Amino acid sequence: NAGVTQTPKFRVLKTGQSMTLLCAQDMNHEYMYWYRQDPGMGLRLIHYSVGEGTTAKGEVPDGYNVSRLKKQNFLLGLESAAPSQTSVYFCASSSPGLFSSTDTQYFGPGTRLTVL
Amino acid sequence: AQSVTQLGSHVSVSEGALVLLRCNYSSSVPPYLFWYVQYPNQGLQLLLKYTSAATLVKGINGFEAEFKKSETSFHLTKPSAHMSDAAEYFCAVGSGGNNRLAFGKGNQVVVIP
């Protein structure tokens, strides 16, 4: 199993450009999440999904959109990139039983995005 | 809303010494608590989690954490630090009402030879 994969690994954008980050998981998880990680800020939840065709806002959703057309994929879009969106983006997935003794959120390797 | 506080963004520890990372939580319901580790240029990996089964939780790589309700704490410890423990560590809290986690700001651990 590949687990959680993210594409691309690195990207540099100019202000105002758009892009889509792809997250894919092969664990048949219902729940998927997008976080951003900034120095000294920990991880902050951008958007999440509790199943195919559903999305919901997290802590810092402004400037981002998401889609979950297929259960295994969760896309994060930036319509008009801004320098404040320079960050490392992590995708994660989990089953609904996150708080059982045997489950966790599984994280991808991250995408490092720089907006100039 | 649930939240966690991790004090001290950078923690230096000598090789062989005790590793102690502090986490205090705020939650209006019985919390689920997690510790994750992040090695350079990688995603987060679960170290251990508390789900009310036992207050002392043992995780991977020799780490353990103790849930103390009276102190609203879930501190992470390891008796003897190894060079391979150099990483960033995050405490997180979740509630049973949804599947979301709130992360602390992290502790960057540096192990001194």
PDB file of N, CA and C in Angstrom, chain A residues 31 33 35 37 40-43 45 48 57-59 90 94-96 98-105 107-109 112, chain B residues 32 34 36 38 41-46 49 51 53 88 90 93-106:
ATOM      1  N   TYR A  31     -12.652   9.592   5.788  1.00  0.00           N
ATOM      2  CA  TYR A  31     -12.330  10.964   6.158  1.00  0.00           C
ATOM      3  C   TYR A  31     -11.007  11.383   5.540  1.00  0.00           C
ATOM      4  N   TYR A  33      -8.407  15.111   5.035  1.00  0.00           N
ATOM      5  CA  TYR A  33      -8.152  16.433   5.619  1.00  0.00           C
ATOM      6  C   TYR A  33      -7.032  17.127   4.849  1.00  0.00           C
ATOM      7  N   TYR A  35      -4.269  20.194   5.758  1.00  0.00           N
ATOM      8  CA  TYR A  35      -3.678  21.078   6.751  1.00  0.00           C
ATOM      9  C   TYR A  35      -2.612  21.942   6.081  1.00  0.00           C
ATOM     10  N   GLN A  37       1.056  23.881   7.412  1.00  0.00           N
ATOM     11  CA  GLN A  37       2.009  23.949   8.503  1.00  0.00           C
ATOM     12  C   GLN A  37       2.915  25.137   8.288  1.00  0.00           C
ATOM     13  N   GLY A  40       6.228  27.646  13.846  1.00  0.00           N
ATOM     14  CA  GLY A  40       5.703  28.146  15.103  1.00  0.00           C
ATOM     15  C   GLY A  40       4.197  28.134  15.224  1.00  0.00           C
ATOM     16  N   MET A  41       3.505  27.592  14.214  1.00  0.00           N
ATOM     17  CA  MET A  41       2.029  27.607  14.223  1.00  0.00           C
ATOM     18  C   MET A  41       1.433  26.216  14.329  1.00  0.00           C
ATOM     19  N   GLY A  42       2.246  25.190  14.244  1.00  0.00           N
ATOM     20  CA  GLY A  42       1.699  23.842  14.243  1.00  0.00           C
ATOM     21  C   GLY A  42       0.949  23.562  12.957  1.00  0.00           C
ATOM     22  N   LEU A  43       0.018  22.638  13.005  1.00  0.00           N
ATOM     23  CA  LEU A  43      -0.828  22.317  11.848  1.00  0.00           C
ATOM     24  C   LEU A  43      -2.195  22.935  12.046  1.00  0.00           C
ATOM     25  N   LEU A  45      -6.085  23.191  10.312  1.00  0.00           N
ATOM     26  CA  LEU A  45      -6.974  22.503   9.389  1.00  0.00           C
ATOM     27  C   LEU A  45      -7.591  23.493   8.409  1.00  0.00           C
ATOM     28  N   TYR A  48     -11.938  19.729   5.320  1.00  0.00           N
ATOM     29  CA  TYR A  48     -11.947  18.299   5.480  1.00  0.00           C
ATOM     30  C   TYR A  48     -13.184  17.710   4.813  1.00  0.00           C
ATOM     31  N   LYS A  57     -15.586  23.234   6.048  1.00  0.00           N
ATOM     32  CA  LYS A  57     -14.515  24.178   6.364  1.00  0.00           C
ATOM     33  C   LYS A  57     -13.851  23.822   7.673  1.00  0.00           C
ATOM     34  N   GLY A  58     -12.543  24.073   7.698  1.00  0.00           N
ATOM     35  CA  GLY A  58     -11.790  23.902   8.919  1.00  0.00           C
ATOM     36  C   GLY A  58     -11.502  25.237   9.568  1.00  0.00           C
ATOM     37  N   GLU A  59     -10.332  25.329  10.138  1.00  0.00           N
ATOM     38  CA  GLU A  59      -9.949  26.512  10.902  1.00  0.00           C
ATOM     39  C   GLU A  59      -9.562  27.698  10.025  1.00  0.00           C
ATOM     40  N   PHE A  90      -0.182  19.540   4.108  1.00  0.00           N
ATOM     41  CA  PHE A  90      -0.264  18.117   4.390  1.00  0.00           C
ATOM     42  C   PHE A  90      -1.696  17.642   4.213  1.00  0.00           C
ATOM     43  N   SER A  94      -8.342   9.196   7.462  1.00  0.00           N
ATOM     44  CA  SER A  94      -8.622   8.301   8.578  1.00  0.00           C
ATOM     45  C   SER A  94      -9.957   7.617   8.350  1.00  0.00           C
ATOM     46  N   SER A  95     -10.168   6.562   9.087  1.00  0.00           N
ATOM     47  CA  SER A  95     -11.477   5.931   9.122  1.00  0.00           C
ATOM     48  C   SER A  95     -12.341   6.687  10.129  1.00  0.00           C
ATOM     49  N   PRO A  96     -13.656   6.441  10.151  1.00  0.00           N
ATOM     50  CA  PRO A  96     -14.504   7.131  11.132  1.00  0.00           C
ATOM     51  C   PRO A  96     -14.134   6.803  12.561  1.00  0.00           C
ATOM     52  N   LEU A  98     -11.563   7.189  14.300  1.00  0.00           N
ATOM     53  CA  LEU A  98     -10.299   7.827  14.671  1.00  0.00           C
ATOM     54  C   LEU A  98     -10.009   7.706  16.145  1.00  0.00           C
ATOM     55  N   PHE A  99     -11.051   7.733  16.955  1.00  0.00           N
ATOM     56  CA  PHE A  99     -10.820   7.760  18.389  1.00  0.00           C
ATOM     57  C   PHE A  99     -10.920   6.376  19.016  1.00  0.00           C
ATOM     58  N   SER A 100     -10.853   5.350  18.209  1.00  0.00           N
ATOM     59  CA  SER A 100     -10.720   4.009  18.754  1.00  0.00           C
ATOM     60  C   SER A 100      -9.260   3.760  19.071  1.00  0.00           C
ATOM     61  N   SER A 101      -8.985   2.674  19.719  1.00  0.00           N
ATOM     62  CA  SER A 101      -7.625   2.429  20.182  1.00  0.00           C
ATOM     63  C   SER A 101      -6.670   2.056  19.058  1.00  0.00           C
ATOM     64  N   THR A 102      -7.199   1.748  17.895  1.00  0.00           N
ATOM     65  CA  THR A 102      -6.309   1.222  16.863  1.00  0.00           C
ATOM     66  C   THR A 102      -6.175   2.137  15.657  1.00  0.00           C
ATOM     67  N   ASP A 103      -6.802   3.283  15.669  1.00  0.00           N
ATOM     68  CA  ASP A 103      -6.789   4.092  14.456  1.00  0.00           C
ATOM     69  C   ASP A 103      -6.094   5.429  14.666  1.00  0.00           C
ATOM     70  N   THR A 104      -5.731   6.063  13.584  1.00  0.00           N
ATOM     71  CA  THR A 104      -5.068   7.355  13.618  1.00  0.00           C
ATOM     72  C   THR A 104      -5.322   8.070  12.308  1.00  0.00           C
ATOM     73  N   GLN A 105      -4.903   9.310  12.227  1.00  0.00           N
ATOM     74  CA  GLN A 105      -4.842   9.993  10.943  1.00  0.00           C
ATOM     75  C   GLN A 105      -3.500   9.623  10.307  1.00  0.00           C
ATOM     76  N   PHE A 107      -0.759  10.569   7.462  1.00  0.00           N
ATOM     77  CA  PHE A 107      -0.356  11.785   6.772  1.00  0.00           C
ATOM     78  C   PHE A 107       0.460  11.485   5.519  1.00  0.00           C
ATOM     79  N   GLY A 108       0.270  12.351   4.523  1.00  0.00           N
ATOM     80  CA  GLY A 108       1.121  12.313   3.348  1.00  0.00           C
ATOM     81  C   GLY A 108       2.447  13.006   3.628  1.00  0.00           C
ATOM     82  N   PRO A 109       3.356  13.007   2.652  1.00  0.00           N
ATOM     83  CA  PRO A 109       4.697  13.562   2.845  1.00  0.00           C
ATOM     84  C   PRO A 109       4.757  15.082   2.749  1.00  0.00           C
ATOM     85  N   ARG A 112       5.467  21.434  -0.540  1.00  0.00           N
ATOM     86  CA  ARG A 112       6.058  22.717  -0.157  1.00  0.00           C
ATOM     87  C   ARG A 112       5.741  23.737  -1.243  1.00  0.00           C
TER      88      ARG A 112
ATOM     89  N   TYR B  32      -9.673  12.941  23.665  1.00  0.00           N
ATOM     90  CA  TYR B  32      -8.785  11.960  23.053  1.00  0.00           C
ATOM     91  C   TYR B  32      -7.495  12.715  22.741  1.00  0.00           C
ATOM     92  N   PHE B  34      -3.295  12.798  21.512  1.00  0.00           N
ATOM     93  CA  PHE B  34      -2.343  12.175  20.610  1.00  0.00           C
ATOM     94  C   PHE B  34      -0.991  12.875  20.718  1.00  0.00           C
ATOM     95  N   TYR B  36       2.270  13.108  18.021  1.00  0.00           N
ATOM     96  CA  TYR B  36       2.816  12.782  16.714  1.00  0.00           C
ATOM     97  C   TYR B  36       4.271  13.251  16.646  1.00  0.00           C
ATOM     98  N   GLN B  38       7.381  14.301  13.763  1.00  0.00           N
ATOM     99  CA  GLN B  38       7.661  14.648  12.369  1.00  0.00           C
ATOM    100  C   GLN B  38       9.162  14.745  12.184  1.00  0.00           C
ATOM    101  N   ASN B  41      11.420  16.873   6.631  1.00  0.00           N
ATOM    102  CA  ASN B  41      10.883  16.681   5.279  1.00  0.00           C
ATOM    103  C   ASN B  41       9.955  15.471   5.161  1.00  0.00           C
ATOM    104  N   GLN B  42       9.288  15.130   6.250  1.00  0.00           N
ATOM    105  CA  GLN B  42       8.338  14.018   6.216  1.00  0.00           C
ATOM    106  C   GLN B  42       7.003  14.453   6.801  1.00  0.00           C
ATOM    107  N   GLY B  43       6.000  13.605   6.613  1.00  0.00           N
ATOM    108  CA  GLY B  43       4.711  13.826   7.249  1.00  0.00           C
ATOM    109  C   GLY B  43       4.737  13.399   8.702  1.00  0.00           C
ATOM    110  N   LEU B  44       3.605  13.541   9.365  1.00  0.00           N
ATOM    111  CA  LEU B  44       3.526  13.203  10.787  1.00  0.00           C
ATOM    112  C   LEU B  44       3.259  11.714  10.968  1.00  0.00           C
ATOM    113  N   GLN B  45       3.855  11.145  12.017  1.00  0.00           N
ATOM    114  CA  GLN B  45       3.638   9.741  12.379  1.00  0.00           C
ATOM    115  C   GLN B  45       3.118   9.691  13.804  1.00  0.00           C
ATOM    116  N   LEU B  46       2.184   8.788  14.056  1.00  0.00           N
ATOM    117  CA  LEU B  46       1.634   8.648  15.394  1.00  0.00           C
ATOM    118  C   LEU B  46       2.654   7.999  16.323  1.00  0.00           C
ATOM    119  N   LYS B  49      -1.434   7.368  21.552  1.00  0.00           N
ATOM    120  CA  LYS B  49      -2.718   8.056  21.714  1.00  0.00           C
ATOM    121  C   LYS B  49      -3.392   7.591  22.995  1.00  0.00           C
ATOM    122  N   THR B  51      -7.104   7.061  24.722  1.00  0.00           N
ATOM    123  CA  THR B  51      -8.531   6.976  24.411  1.00  0.00           C
ATOM    124  C   THR B  51      -9.315   6.507  25.620  1.00  0.00           C
ATOM    125  N   ALA B  53      -8.576   4.187  27.819  1.00  0.00           N
ATOM    126  CA  ALA B  53      -8.401   2.794  28.242  1.00  0.00           C
ATOM    127  C   ALA B  53      -7.417   2.697  29.417  1.00  0.00           C
ATOM    128  N   GLU B  88      10.473  17.023  15.298  1.00  0.00           N
ATOM    129  CA  GLU B  88       9.466  17.914  15.870  1.00  0.00           C
ATOM    130  C   GLU B  88       8.319  17.054  16.385  1.00  0.00           C
ATOM    131  N   PHE B  90       4.392  16.936  18.090  1.00  0.00           N
ATOM    132  CA  PHE B  90       3.129  17.658  18.190  1.00  0.00           C
ATOM    133  C   PHE B  90       2.165  16.905  19.089  1.00  0.00           C
ATOM    134  N   VAL B  93      -5.432  17.175  20.256  1.00  0.00           N
ATOM    135  CA  VAL B  93      -6.627  16.769  20.997  1.00  0.00           C
ATOM    136  C   VAL B  93      -7.792  16.646  20.033  1.00  0.00           C
ATOM    137  N   GLY B  94      -8.632  15.662  20.259  1.00  0.00           N
ATOM    138  CA  GLY B  94      -9.824  15.487  19.443  1.00  0.00           C
ATOM    139  C   GLY B  94     -11.001  15.175  20.336  1.00  0.00           C
ATOM    140  N   SER B  95     -12.207  15.296  19.775  1.00  0.00           N
ATOM    141  CA  SER B  95     -13.394  14.962  20.537  1.00  0.00           C
ATOM    142  C   SER B  95     -14.181  13.905  19.789  1.00  0.00           C
ATOM    143  N   GLY B  96     -15.041  13.222  20.507  1.00  0.00           N
ATOM    144  CA  GLY B  96     -15.806  12.171  19.854  1.00  0.00           C
ATOM    145  C   GLY B  96     -16.898  12.683  18.962  1.00  0.00           C
ATOM    146  N   GLY B  97     -17.197  13.990  19.062  1.00  0.00           N
ATOM    147  CA  GLY B  97     -18.287  14.537  18.261  1.00  0.00           C
ATOM    148  C   GLY B  97     -17.963  14.698  16.795  1.00  0.00           C
ATOM    149  N   ASN B  98     -16.705  14.787  16.468  1.00  0.00           N
ATOM    150  CA  ASN B  98     -16.291  14.841  15.069  1.00  0.00           C
ATOM    151  C   ASN B  98     -14.946  14.162  14.977  1.00  0.00           C
ATOM    152  N   ASN B  99     -14.390  14.129  13.809  1.00  0.00           N
ATOM    153  CA  ASN B  99     -13.127  13.423  13.626  1.00  0.00           C
ATOM    154  C   ASN B  99     -11.947  14.372  13.491  1.00  0.00           C
ATOM    155  N   ARG B 100     -12.093  15.573  14.027  1.00  0.00           N
ATOM    156  CA  ARG B 100     -11.072  16.579  13.828  1.00  0.00           C
ATOM    157  C   ARG B 100     -10.103  16.601  14.998  1.00  0.00           C
ATOM    158  N   LEU B 101      -8.879  16.991  14.688  1.00  0.00           N
ATOM    159  CA  LEU B 101      -7.846  17.166  15.689  1.00  0.00           C
ATOM    160  C   LEU B 101      -7.405  18.621  15.712  1.00  0.00           C
ATOM    161  N   ALA B 102      -7.108  19.099  16.928  1.00  0.00           N
ATOM    162  CA  ALA B 102      -6.491  20.413  17.085  1.00  0.00           C
ATOM    163  C   ALA B 102      -5.065  20.182  17.563  1.00  0.00           C
ATOM    164  N   PHE B 103      -4.104  20.731  16.831  1.00  0.00           N
ATOM    165  CA  PHE B 103      -2.693  20.494  17.111  1.00  0.00           C
ATOM    166  C   PHE B 103      -2.087  21.643  17.911  1.00  0.00           C
ATOM    167  N   GLY B 104      -1.110  21.287  18.737  1.00  0.00           N
ATOM    168  CA  GLY B 104      -0.293  22.304  19.366  1.00  0.00           C
ATOM    169  C   GLY B 104       0.722  22.843  18.383  1.00  0.00           C
ATOM    170  N   LYS B 105       1.529  23.813  18.840  1.00  0.00           N
ATOM    171  CA  LYS B 105       2.469  24.475  17.939  1.00  0.00           C
ATOM    172  C   LYS B 105       3.745  23.676  17.744  1.00  0.00           C
ATOM    173  N   GLY B 106       3.935  22.639  18.524  1.00  0.00           N
ATOM    174  CA  GLY B 106       5.059  21.752  18.310  1.00  0.00           C
ATOM    175  C   GLY B 106       6.277  22.075  19.155  1.00  0.00           C
TER     176      GLY B 106
END
